[in-house]
mmCIF file of N, CA, C and O in Angstrom:
data_model
loop_
_atom_site.group_PDB
_atom_site.id
_atom_site.type_symbol
_atom_site.label_atom_id
_atom_site.label_comp_id
_atom_site.label_asym_id
_atom_site.label_seq_id
_atom_site.Cartn_x
_atom_site.Cartn_y
_atom_site.Cartn_z
ATOM 1 N N MET A 1 -7.902 21.338 7.688
ATOM 2 C CA MET A 1 -7.546 20.434 6.614
ATOM 3 C C MET A 1 -6.461 19.469 7.103
ATOM 4 O O MET A 1 -5.685 19.800 7.978
ATOM 5 N N THR A 2 -6.404 18.341 6.479
ATOM 6 C CA THR A 2 -5.499 17.272 6.905
ATOM 7 C C THR A 2 -4.167 17.351 6.169
ATOM 8 O O THR A 2 -4.101 17.710 5.010
ATOM 9 N N ARG A 3 -3.116 16.988 6.883
ATOM 10 C CA ARG A 3 -1.790 16.817 6.277
ATOM 11 C C ARG A 3 -1.510 15.319 6.250
ATOM 12 O O ARG A 3 -1.805 14.603 7.206
ATOM 13 N N TRP A 4 -0.936 14.866 5.148
ATOM 14 C CA TRP A 4 -0.698 13.443 4.925
ATOM 15 C C TRP A 4 0.749 13.170 4.574
ATOM 16 O O TRP A 4 1.416 14.009 3.983
ATOM 17 N N GLN A 5 1.192 11.946 4.886
ATOM 18 C CA GLN A 5 2.469 11.436 4.400
ATOM 19 C C GLN A 5 2.169 10.290 3.445
ATOM 20 O O GLN A 5 1.416 9.377 3.784
ATOM 21 N N LEU A 6 2.758 10.362 2.263
ATOM 22 C CA LEU A 6 2.672 9.284 1.288
ATOM 23 C C LEU A 6 3.915 8.426 1.496
ATOM 24 O O LEU A 6 5.040 8.928 1.421
ATOM 25 N N LEU A 7 3.703 7.144 1.782
ATOM 26 C CA LEU A 7 4.799 6.262 2.183
ATOM 27 C C LEU A 7 4.857 4.998 1.334
ATOM 28 O O LEU A 7 3.834 4.493 0.874
ATOM 29 N N GLN A 8 6.086 4.495 1.192
ATOM 30 C CA GLN A 8 6.310 3.155 0.662
ATOM 31 C C GLN A 8 7.069 2.434 1.761
ATOM 32 O O GLN A 8 8.283 2.610 1.911
ATOM 33 N N GLY A 9 6.338 1.677 2.565
ATOM 34 C CA GLY A 9 6.931 1.115 3.775
ATOM 35 C C GLY A 9 7.257 2.253 4.718
ATOM 36 O O GLY A 9 6.384 3.042 5.073
ATOM 37 N N ASP A 10 8.536 2.371 5.099
ATOM 38 C CA ASP A 10 8.979 3.462 5.970
ATOM 39 C C ASP A 10 9.583 4.630 5.193
ATOM 40 O O ASP A 10 10.038 5.593 5.797
ATOM 41 N N VAL A 11 9.598 4.540 3.872
ATOM 42 C CA VAL A 11 10.220 5.577 3.045
ATOM 43 C C VAL A 11 9.189 6.661 2.723
ATOM 44 O O VAL A 11 8.102 6.366 2.213
ATOM 45 N N LEU A 12 9.557 7.908 3.003
ATOM 46 C CA LEU A 12 8.681 9.032 2.724
ATOM 47 C C LEU A 12 8.744 9.384 1.232
ATOM 48 O O LEU A 12 9.774 9.815 0.727
ATOM 49 N N ILE A 13 7.630 9.185 0.555
ATOM 50 C CA ILE A 13 7.521 9.555 -0.855
ATOM 51 C C ILE A 13 7.239 11.056 -0.957
ATOM 52 O O ILE A 13 7.763 11.735 -1.831
ATOM 53 N N GLY A 14 6.414 11.557 -0.056
ATOM 54 C CA GLY A 14 6.105 12.983 -0.047
ATOM 55 C C GLY A 14 5.021 13.312 0.950
ATOM 56 O O GLY A 14 4.482 12.429 1.615
ATOM 57 N N GLU A 15 4.733 14.604 1.062
ATOM 58 C CA GLU A 15 3.677 15.070 1.961
ATOM 59 C C GLU A 15 2.627 15.817 1.160
ATOM 60 O O GLU A 15 2.941 16.520 0.205
ATOM 61 N N LEU A 16 1.388 15.633 1.565
ATOM 62 C CA LEU A 16 0.265 16.319 0.958
ATOM 63 C C LEU A 16 -0.381 17.188 2.028
ATOM 64 O O LEU A 16 -0.653 16.717 3.130
ATOM 65 N N ASP A 17 -0.605 18.435 1.694
ATOM 66 C CA ASP A 17 -1.213 19.395 2.612
ATOM 67 C C ASP A 17 -2.508 19.887 1.973
ATOM 68 O O ASP A 17 -2.488 20.687 1.043
ATOM 69 N N GLU A 18 -3.647 19.390 2.468
ATOM 70 C CA GLU A 18 -4.941 19.750 1.896
ATOM 71 C C GLU A 18 -5.203 21.243 2.054
ATOM 72 O O GLU A 18 -4.901 21.827 3.088
ATOM 73 N N TYR A 19 -5.786 21.836 1.007
ATOM 74 C CA TYR A 19 -6.125 23.251 1.081
ATOM 75 C C TYR A 19 -7.526 23.558 0.556
ATOM 76 O O TYR A 19 -8.009 24.672 0.689
ATOM 77 N N GLY A 20 -8.183 22.585 -0.042
ATOM 78 C CA GLY A 20 -9.507 22.856 -0.579
ATOM 79 C C GLY A 20 -10.175 21.591 -1.074
ATOM 80 O O GLY A 20 -9.652 20.484 -0.930
ATOM 81 N N CYS A 21 -11.341 21.786 -1.664
ATOM 82 C CA CYS A 21 -12.114 20.647 -2.144
ATOM 83 C C CYS A 21 -12.734 20.992 -3.492
ATOM 84 O O CYS A 21 -13.224 22.103 -3.703
ATOM 85 N N GLU A 22 -12.662 20.042 -4.385
ATOM 86 C CA GLU A 22 -13.336 20.103 -5.681
ATOM 87 C C GLU A 22 -14.024 18.754 -5.821
ATOM 88 O O GLU A 22 -13.458 17.813 -6.369
ATOM 89 N N HIS A 23 -15.197 18.676 -5.238
ATOM 90 C CA HIS A 23 -15.914 17.413 -5.065
ATOM 91 C C HIS A 23 -15.832 16.539 -6.313
ATOM 92 O O HIS A 23 -16.051 17.017 -7.401
ATOM 93 N N PRO A 24 -15.458 15.281 -6.178
ATOM 94 C CA PRO A 24 -15.270 14.489 -4.968
ATOM 95 C C PRO A 24 -13.821 14.446 -4.462
ATOM 96 O O PRO A 24 -13.475 13.617 -3.630
ATOM 97 N N PHE A 25 -12.972 15.342 -4.955
ATOM 98 C CA PHE A 25 -11.559 15.314 -4.595
ATOM 99 C C PHE A 25 -11.197 16.409 -3.607
ATOM 100 O O PHE A 25 -11.732 17.514 -3.659
ATOM 101 N N PHE A 26 -10.250 16.102 -2.732
ATOM 102 C CA PHE A 26 -9.604 17.108 -1.910
ATOM 103 C C PHE A 26 -8.363 17.563 -2.666
ATOM 104 O O PHE A 26 -7.672 16.752 -3.279
ATOM 105 N N LEU A 27 -8.098 18.839 -2.623
ATOM 106 C CA LEU A 27 -6.938 19.412 -3.294
ATOM 107 C C LEU A 27 -5.826 19.590 -2.278
ATOM 108 O O LEU A 27 -6.077 19.964 -1.133
ATOM 109 N N ALA A 28 -4.596 19.321 -2.701
ATOM 110 C CA ALA A 28 -3.468 19.392 -1.772
ATOM 111 C C ALA A 28 -2.220 19.871 -2.492
ATOM 112 O O ALA A 28 -2.046 19.631 -3.687
ATOM 113 N N HIS A 29 -1.372 20.533 -1.724
ATOM 114 C CA HIS A 29 -0.037 20.865 -2.206
ATOM 115 C C HIS A 29 0.831 19.644 -1.933
ATOM 116 O O HIS A 29 0.725 19.017 -0.871
ATOM 117 N N PHE A 30 1.700 19.301 -2.875
ATOM 118 C CA PHE A 30 2.573 18.139 -2.730
ATOM 119 C C PHE A 30 4.016 18.589 -2.577
ATOM 120 O O PHE A 30 4.515 19.397 -3.352
ATOM 121 N N THR A 31 4.675 18.031 -1.564
ATOM 122 C CA THR A 31 6.097 18.273 -1.333
ATOM 123 C C THR A 31 6.810 16.930 -1.414
ATOM 124 O O THR A 31 6.522 16.030 -0.617
ATOM 125 N N PRO A 32 7.726 16.748 -2.364
ATOM 126 C CA PRO A 32 8.419 15.469 -2.506
ATOM 127 C C PRO A 32 9.266 15.125 -1.278
ATOM 128 O O PRO A 32 9.811 16.013 -0.628
ATOM 129 N N GLY A 33 9.353 13.828 -1.008
ATOM 130 C CA GLY A 33 10.211 13.323 0.059
ATOM 131 C C GLY A 33 11.396 12.581 -0.531
ATOM 132 O O GLY A 33 11.607 12.561 -1.752
ATOM 133 N N SER A 34 12.145 11.921 0.320
ATOM 134 C CA SER A 34 13.378 11.248 -0.103
ATOM 135 C C SER A 34 13.134 10.117 -1.102
ATOM 136 O O SER A 34 14.004 9.800 -1.910
ATOM 137 N N GLY A 35 11.963 9.507 -1.099
ATOM 138 C CA GLY A 35 11.677 8.394 -2.000
ATOM 139 C C GLY A 35 10.942 8.779 -3.265
ATOM 140 O O GLY A 35 10.569 7.905 -4.059
ATOM 141 N N TRP A 36 10.711 10.068 -3.480
ATOM 142 C CA TRP A 36 9.910 10.512 -4.611
ATOM 143 C C TRP A 36 10.446 10.045 -5.963
ATOM 144 O O TRP A 36 9.693 9.602 -6.829
ATOM 145 N N GLU A 37 11.735 10.127 -6.164
ATOM 146 C CA GLU A 37 12.298 9.791 -7.479
ATOM 147 C C GLU A 37 12.030 8.351 -7.890
ATOM 148 O O GLU A 37 11.986 8.049 -9.080
ATOM 149 N N THR A 38 11.827 7.456 -6.938
ATOM 150 C CA THR A 38 11.573 6.052 -7.286
ATOM 151 C C THR A 38 10.202 5.851 -7.910
ATOM 152 O O THR A 38 10.009 4.899 -8.666
ATOM 153 N N VAL A 39 9.232 6.723 -7.589
ATOM 154 C CA VAL A 39 7.871 6.567 -8.116
ATOM 155 C C VAL A 39 7.438 7.732 -9.011
ATOM 156 O O VAL A 39 6.368 7.672 -9.612
ATOM 157 N N ARG A 40 8.256 8.756 -9.109
ATOM 158 C CA ARG A 40 7.899 9.943 -9.900
ATOM 159 C C ARG A 40 7.465 9.585 -11.319
ATOM 160 O O ARG A 40 6.423 10.052 -11.789
ATOM 161 N N PRO A 41 8.213 8.725 -12.062
ATOM 162 C CA PRO A 41 7.783 8.405 -13.428
ATOM 163 C C PRO A 41 6.394 7.752 -13.486
ATOM 164 O O PRO A 41 5.647 7.954 -14.444
ATOM 165 N N LEU A 42 6.045 6.981 -12.469
ATOM 166 C CA LEU A 42 4.737 6.332 -12.440
ATOM 167 C C LEU A 42 3.620 7.363 -12.273
ATOM 168 O O LEU A 42 2.588 7.288 -12.948
ATOM 169 N N PHE A 43 3.824 8.324 -11.360
ATOM 170 C CA PHE A 43 2.825 9.376 -11.175
ATOM 171 C C PHE A 43 2.756 10.281 -12.402
ATOM 172 O O PHE A 43 1.669 10.731 -12.783
ATOM 173 N N GLU A 44 3.888 10.560 -13.029
ATOM 174 C CA GLU A 44 3.895 11.395 -14.232
ATOM 175 C C GLU A 44 3.146 10.720 -15.373
ATOM 176 O O GLU A 44 2.429 11.370 -16.134
ATOM 177 N N SER A 45 3.302 9.420 -15.496
ATOM 178 C CA SER A 45 2.594 8.674 -16.530
ATOM 179 C C SER A 45 1.088 8.770 -16.327
ATOM 180 O O SER A 45 0.326 8.973 -17.282
ATOM 181 N N TRP A 46 0.658 8.627 -15.087
ATOM 182 C CA TRP A 46 -0.768 8.716 -14.801
ATOM 183 C C TRP A 46 -1.279 10.142 -15.006
ATOM 184 O O TRP A 46 -2.352 10.357 -15.567
ATOM 185 N N ALA A 47 -0.515 11.139 -14.588
ATOM 186 C CA ALA A 47 -0.919 12.536 -14.766
ATOM 187 C C ALA A 47 -1.024 12.897 -16.244
ATOM 188 O O ALA A 47 -1.850 13.728 -16.630
ATOM 189 N N ALA A 48 -0.212 12.274 -17.077
ATOM 190 C CA ALA A 48 -0.213 12.566 -18.509
ATOM 191 C C ALA A 48 -1.362 11.879 -19.246
ATOM 192 O O ALA A 48 -1.662 12.235 -20.382
ATOM 193 N N TYR A 49 -1.991 10.908 -18.604
ATOM 194 C CA TYR A 49 -3.074 10.180 -19.260
ATOM 195 C C TYR A 49 -4.252 11.119 -19.522
ATOM 196 O O TYR A 49 -4.779 11.740 -18.623
ATOM 197 N N ARG A 50 -4.614 11.233 -20.761
ATOM 198 C CA ARG A 50 -5.755 12.036 -21.183
ATOM 199 C C ARG A 50 -6.411 11.310 -22.355
ATOM 200 O O ARG A 50 -5.865 10.391 -22.911
ATOM 201 N N GLY A 51 -7.526 11.776 -22.723
ATOM 202 C CA GLY A 51 -8.125 11.254 -23.942
ATOM 203 C C GLY A 51 -9.446 10.573 -23.698
ATOM 204 O O GLY A 51 -9.874 10.397 -22.561
ATOM 205 N N PRO A 52 -10.068 10.194 -24.768
ATOM 206 C CA PRO A 52 -11.363 9.535 -24.653
ATOM 207 C C PRO A 52 -11.216 8.180 -23.972
ATOM 208 O O PRO A 52 -10.259 7.458 -24.192
ATOM 209 N N ASP A 53 -12.162 7.896 -23.130
ATOM 210 C CA ASP A 53 -12.169 6.630 -22.403
ATOM 211 C C ASP A 53 -13.618 6.150 -22.327
ATOM 212 O O ASP A 53 -14.210 6.099 -21.249
ATOM 213 N N PRO A 54 -14.202 5.818 -23.484
ATOM 214 C CA PRO A 54 -15.631 5.503 -23.513
ATOM 215 C C PRO A 54 -16.022 4.317 -22.637
ATOM 216 O O PRO A 54 -17.132 4.272 -22.128
ATOM 217 N N GLU A 55 -15.121 3.378 -22.450
ATOM 218 C CA GLU A 55 -15.449 2.222 -21.619
ATOM 219 C C GLU A 55 -15.083 2.438 -20.161
ATOM 220 O O GLU A 55 -15.435 1.640 -19.303
ATOM 221 N N GLY A 56 -14.320 3.489 -19.873
ATOM 222 C CA GLY A 56 -13.972 3.801 -18.490
ATOM 223 C C GLY A 56 -12.842 2.968 -17.917
ATOM 224 O O GLY A 56 -12.655 2.936 -16.704
ATOM 225 N N PHE A 57 -12.052 2.296 -18.750
ATOM 226 C CA PHE A 57 -10.980 1.443 -18.250
ATOM 227 C C PHE A 57 -9.592 1.859 -18.730
ATOM 228 O O PHE A 57 -8.604 1.230 -18.393
ATOM 229 N N GLY A 58 -9.495 2.910 -19.523
ATOM 230 C CA GLY A 58 -8.219 3.342 -20.071
ATOM 231 C C GLY A 58 -7.218 3.779 -19.020
ATOM 232 O O GLY A 58 -6.012 3.681 -19.219
ATOM 233 N N PHE A 59 -7.708 4.226 -17.871
ATOM 234 C CA PHE A 59 -6.829 4.692 -16.804
ATOM 235 C C PHE A 59 -6.142 3.542 -16.081
ATOM 236 O O PHE A 59 -5.186 3.758 -15.333
ATOM 237 N N VAL A 60 -6.585 2.326 -16.281
ATOM 238 C CA VAL A 60 -6.054 1.175 -15.546
ATOM 239 C C VAL A 60 -4.573 0.950 -15.848
ATOM 240 O O VAL A 60 -3.783 0.717 -14.934
ATOM 241 N N ALA A 61 -4.173 1.041 -17.107
ATOM 242 C CA ALA A 61 -2.775 0.786 -17.471
ATOM 243 C C ALA A 61 -1.800 1.692 -16.724
ATOM 244 O O ALA A 61 -0.805 1.202 -16.185
ATOM 245 N N PRO A 62 -2.044 3.013 -16.626
ATOM 246 C CA PRO A 62 -1.077 3.828 -15.894
ATOM 247 C C PRO A 62 -1.135 3.677 -14.371
ATOM 248 O O PRO A 62 -0.158 3.984 -13.696
ATOM 249 N N ILE A 63 -2.235 3.184 -13.816
ATOM 250 C CA ILE A 63 -2.265 3.060 -12.345
ATOM 251 C C ILE A 63 -1.823 1.687 -11.843
ATOM 252 O O ILE A 63 -1.444 1.563 -10.684
ATOM 253 N N GLU A 64 -1.832 0.669 -12.686
ATOM 254 C CA GLU A 64 -1.423 -0.664 -12.225
ATOM 255 C C GLU A 64 -0.023 -0.672 -11.616
ATOM 256 O O GLU A 64 0.174 -1.238 -10.543
ATOM 257 N N PRO A 65 0.982 -0.053 -12.260
ATOM 258 C CA PRO A 65 2.315 -0.044 -11.642
ATOM 259 C C PRO A 65 2.327 0.690 -10.292
ATOM 260 O O PRO A 65 3.039 0.278 -9.376
ATOM 261 N N LEU A 66 1.534 1.736 -10.159
ATOM 262 C CA LEU A 66 1.452 2.453 -8.879
ATOM 263 C C LEU A 66 0.822 1.572 -7.803
ATOM 264 O O LEU A 66 1.273 1.551 -6.665
ATOM 265 N N ARG A 67 -0.215 0.870 -8.170
ATOM 266 C CA ARG A 67 -0.889 -0.022 -7.217
ATOM 267 C C ARG A 67 0.075 -1.109 -6.734
ATOM 268 O O ARG A 67 0.067 -1.482 -5.565
ATOM 269 N N ASP A 68 0.933 -1.552 -7.622
ATOM 270 C CA ASP A 68 1.829 -2.662 -7.301
ATOM 271 C C ASP A 68 2.995 -2.294 -6.386
ATOM 272 O O ASP A 68 3.631 -3.191 -5.842
ATOM 273 N N VAL A 69 3.306 -0.987 -6.209
ATOM 274 C CA VAL A 69 4.442 -0.627 -5.353
ATOM 275 C C VAL A 69 4.059 -0.511 -3.881
ATOM 276 O O VAL A 69 4.918 -0.314 -3.037
ATOM 277 N N GLY A 70 2.789 -0.661 -3.555
ATOM 278 C CA GLY A 70 2.374 -0.729 -2.155
ATOM 279 C C GLY A 70 2.473 0.580 -1.397
ATOM 280 O O GLY A 70 3.033 0.610 -0.300
ATOM 281 N N LEU A 71 1.922 1.653 -1.939
ATOM 282 C CA LEU A 71 1.965 2.945 -1.267
ATOM 283 C C LEU A 71 0.821 3.075 -0.259
ATOM 284 O O LEU A 71 -0.266 2.532 -0.468
ATOM 285 N N THR A 72 1.097 3.796 0.816
ATOM 286 C CA THR A 72 0.072 4.089 1.811
ATOM 287 C C THR A 72 0.054 5.591 2.080
ATOM 288 O O THR A 72 1.022 6.300 1.819
ATOM 289 N N LEU A 73 -1.059 6.030 2.625
ATOM 290 C CA LEU A 73 -1.260 7.434 2.959
ATOM 291 C C LEU A 73 -1.616 7.491 4.439
ATOM 292 O O LEU A 73 -2.595 6.888 4.869
ATOM 293 N N ALA A 74 -0.778 8.186 5.208
ATOM 294 C CA ALA A 74 -0.989 8.272 6.653
ATOM 295 C C ALA A 74 -1.201 9.726 7.054
ATOM 296 O O ALA A 74 -0.415 10.599 6.682
ATOM 297 N N ALA A 75 -2.266 9.967 7.809
ATOM 298 C CA ALA A 75 -2.539 11.316 8.301
ATOM 299 C C ALA A 75 -1.491 11.678 9.349
ATOM 300 O O ALA A 75 -1.214 10.887 10.256
ATOM 301 N N ILE A 76 -0.896 12.854 9.208
ATOM 302 C CA ILE A 76 0.085 13.314 10.193
ATOM 303 C C ILE A 76 -0.671 13.673 11.467
ATOM 304 O O ILE A 76 -1.577 14.489 11.452
ATOM 305 N N GLY A 77 -0.297 13.025 12.556
ATOM 306 C CA GLY A 77 -0.971 13.246 13.830
ATOM 307 C C GLY A 77 -2.336 12.590 13.910
ATOM 308 O O GLY A 77 -3.061 12.783 14.876
ATOM 309 N N GLY A 78 -2.683 11.821 12.904
ATOM 310 C CA GLY A 78 -3.984 11.168 12.878
ATOM 311 C C GLY A 78 -4.013 9.900 13.705
ATOM 312 O O GLY A 78 -2.980 9.315 14.008
ATOM 313 N N ARG A 79 -5.190 9.509 14.043
ATOM 314 C CA ARG A 79 -5.350 8.302 14.863
ATOM 315 C C ARG A 79 -5.866 7.120 14.061
ATOM 316 O O ARG A 79 -5.949 6.028 14.578
ATOM 317 N N GLN A 80 -6.231 7.357 12.815
ATOM 318 C CA GLN A 80 -6.728 6.273 11.989
ATOM 319 C C GLN A 80 -5.559 5.522 11.355
ATOM 320 O O GLN A 80 -4.484 6.075 11.190
ATOM 321 N N PRO A 81 -5.778 4.268 10.995
ATOM 322 C CA PRO A 81 -4.713 3.497 10.338
ATOM 323 C C PRO A 81 -4.426 4.073 8.946
ATOM 324 O O PRO A 81 -5.281 4.741 8.355
ATOM 325 N N PRO A 82 -3.230 3.808 8.411
ATOM 326 C CA PRO A 82 -2.893 4.293 7.062
ATOM 327 C C PRO A 82 -3.863 3.748 6.020
ATOM 328 O O PRO A 82 -4.406 2.650 6.155
ATOM 329 N N LEU A 83 -4.065 4.526 4.976
ATOM 330 C CA LEU A 83 -4.910 4.131 3.859
ATOM 331 C C LEU A 83 -4.025 3.543 2.760
ATOM 332 O O LEU A 83 -2.940 4.054 2.498
ATOM 333 N N HIS A 84 -4.486 2.492 2.127
ATOM 334 C CA HIS A 84 -3.752 1.856 1.036
ATOM 335 C C HIS A 84 -4.224 2.452 -0.290
ATOM 336 O O HIS A 84 -5.433 2.461 -0.564
ATOM 337 N N LEU A 85 -3.251 2.940 -1.087
ATOM 338 C CA LEU A 85 -3.611 3.530 -2.371
ATOM 339 C C LEU A 85 -4.289 2.513 -3.271
ATOM 340 O O LEU A 85 -3.870 1.358 -3.334
ATOM 341 N N PHE A 86 -5.335 2.955 -3.925
ATOM 342 C CA PHE A 86 -6.149 2.201 -4.867
ATOM 343 C C PHE A 86 -6.957 1.101 -4.207
ATOM 344 O O PHE A 86 -7.575 0.303 -4.883
ATOM 345 N N LYS A 87 -6.967 1.101 -2.878
ATOM 346 C CA LYS A 87 -7.882 0.240 -2.135
ATOM 347 C C LYS A 87 -8.775 1.137 -1.279
ATOM 348 O O LYS A 87 -9.994 1.041 -1.346
ATOM 349 N N ASP A 88 -8.160 1.995 -0.477
ATOM 350 C CA ASP A 88 -8.896 2.891 0.416
ATOM 351 C C ASP A 88 -8.966 4.321 -0.104
ATOM 352 O O ASP A 88 -9.779 5.113 0.374
ATOM 353 N N CYS A 89 -8.077 4.656 -1.022
ATOM 354 C CA CYS A 89 -8.003 6.033 -1.506
ATOM 355 C C CYS A 89 -7.314 6.078 -2.860
ATOM 356 O O CYS A 89 -6.718 5.096 -3.293
ATOM 357 N N VAL A 90 -7.397 7.247 -3.487
ATOM 358 C CA VAL A 90 -6.715 7.504 -4.752
ATOM 359 C C VAL A 90 -5.979 8.824 -4.592
ATOM 360 O O VAL A 90 -6.539 9.795 -4.076
ATOM 361 N N VAL A 91 -4.728 8.854 -5.018
ATOM 362 C CA VAL A 91 -3.936 10.077 -5.010
ATOM 363 C C VAL A 91 -3.377 10.267 -6.411
ATOM 364 O O VAL A 91 -2.748 9.363 -6.958
ATOM 365 N N ARG A 92 -3.621 11.433 -6.960
ATOM 366 C CA ARG A 92 -3.076 11.770 -8.276
ATOM 367 C C ARG A 92 -2.191 12.991 -8.085
ATOM 368 O O ARG A 92 -2.651 14.017 -7.588
ATOM 369 N N ILE A 93 -0.929 12.871 -8.449
ATOM 370 C CA ILE A 93 0.048 13.949 -8.262
ATOM 371 C C ILE A 93 0.488 14.454 -9.629
ATOM 372 O O ILE A 93 0.866 13.673 -10.501
ATOM 373 N N ASP A 94 0.433 15.767 -9.773
ATOM 374 C CA ASP A 94 0.858 16.409 -11.020
ATOM 375 C C ASP A 94 1.692 17.624 -10.626
ATOM 376 O O ASP A 94 1.151 18.682 -10.291
ATOM 377 N N GLY A 95 3.009 17.447 -10.603
ATOM 378 C CA GLY A 95 3.898 18.524 -10.160
ATOM 379 C C GLY A 95 3.681 18.823 -8.684
ATOM 380 O O GLY A 95 3.638 17.904 -7.867
ATOM 381 N N PRO A 96 3.484 20.090 -8.330
ATOM 382 C CA PRO A 96 3.326 20.444 -6.925
ATOM 383 C C PRO A 96 1.885 20.310 -6.416
ATOM 384 O O PRO A 96 1.597 20.630 -5.273
ATOM 385 N N GLU A 97 0.991 19.822 -7.259
ATOM 386 C CA GLU A 97 -0.412 19.694 -6.875
ATOM 387 C C GLU A 97 -0.824 18.229 -6.817
ATOM 388 O O GLU A 97 -0.340 17.402 -7.587
ATOM 389 N N ALA A 98 -1.743 17.941 -5.901
ATOM 390 C CA ALA A 98 -2.259 16.580 -5.757
ATOM 391 C C ALA A 98 -3.771 16.631 -5.584
ATOM 392 O O ALA A 98 -4.316 17.623 -5.084
ATOM 393 N N ARG A 99 -4.396 15.574 -6.000
ATOM 394 C CA ARG A 99 -5.836 15.399 -5.803
ATOM 395 C C ARG A 99 -6.004 14.086 -5.046
ATOM 396 O O ARG A 99 -5.408 13.078 -5.396
ATOM 397 N N LEU A 100 -6.820 14.127 -4.023
ATOM 398 C CA LEU A 100 -6.981 12.997 -3.109
ATOM 399 C C LEU A 100 -8.455 12.674 -2.954
ATOM 400 O O LEU A 100 -9.274 13.563 -2.756
ATOM 401 N N ARG A 101 -8.748 11.401 -3.062
ATOM 402 C CA ARG A 101 -10.120 10.935 -2.815
ATOM 403 C C ARG A 101 -10.019 9.710 -1.937
ATOM 404 O O ARG A 101 -9.343 8.745 -2.284
ATOM 405 N N TYR A 102 -10.677 9.766 -0.787
ATOM 406 C CA TYR A 102 -10.668 8.608 0.097
ATOM 407 C C TYR A 102 -12.080 8.275 0.533
ATOM 408 O O TYR A 102 -12.945 9.147 0.582
ATOM 409 N N SER A 103 -12.279 7.005 0.832
ATOM 410 C CA SER A 103 -13.631 6.553 1.111
ATOM 411 C C SER A 103 -13.827 6.004 2.511
ATOM 412 O O SER A 103 -14.946 5.744 2.890
ATOM 413 N N THR A 104 -12.769 5.850 3.278
ATOM 414 C CA THR A 104 -12.916 5.222 4.589
ATOM 415 C C THR A 104 -12.991 6.232 5.723
ATOM 416 O O THR A 104 -12.995 5.861 6.874
ATOM 417 N N MET A 105 -13.030 7.501 5.429
ATOM 418 C CA MET A 105 -13.025 8.529 6.474
ATOM 419 C C MET A 105 -14.439 8.976 6.748
ATOM 420 O O MET A 105 -15.238 9.141 5.940
#
């Protein structure tokens, strides 16, 4: 399984350590980094989003602020370039757990 660093520029937001799969998502343990507090409320807002979404667009409001902060996901020891959140992958963090879906691998 892959280990990842969630970054905002050079600032470590946290690390994700994959441990399983629940198709189409990879499951990971999340460990906060030094920059976590700057984005924690944004991830909490998205994690709290629930409810009917008949048109499939209700999730957009909580992820727009996350998309705008320019987060990337880099594989630790990986040779591929970093993935850009909401362009190349999606990461949803809820406490110590994360769900990851990427399409360029």
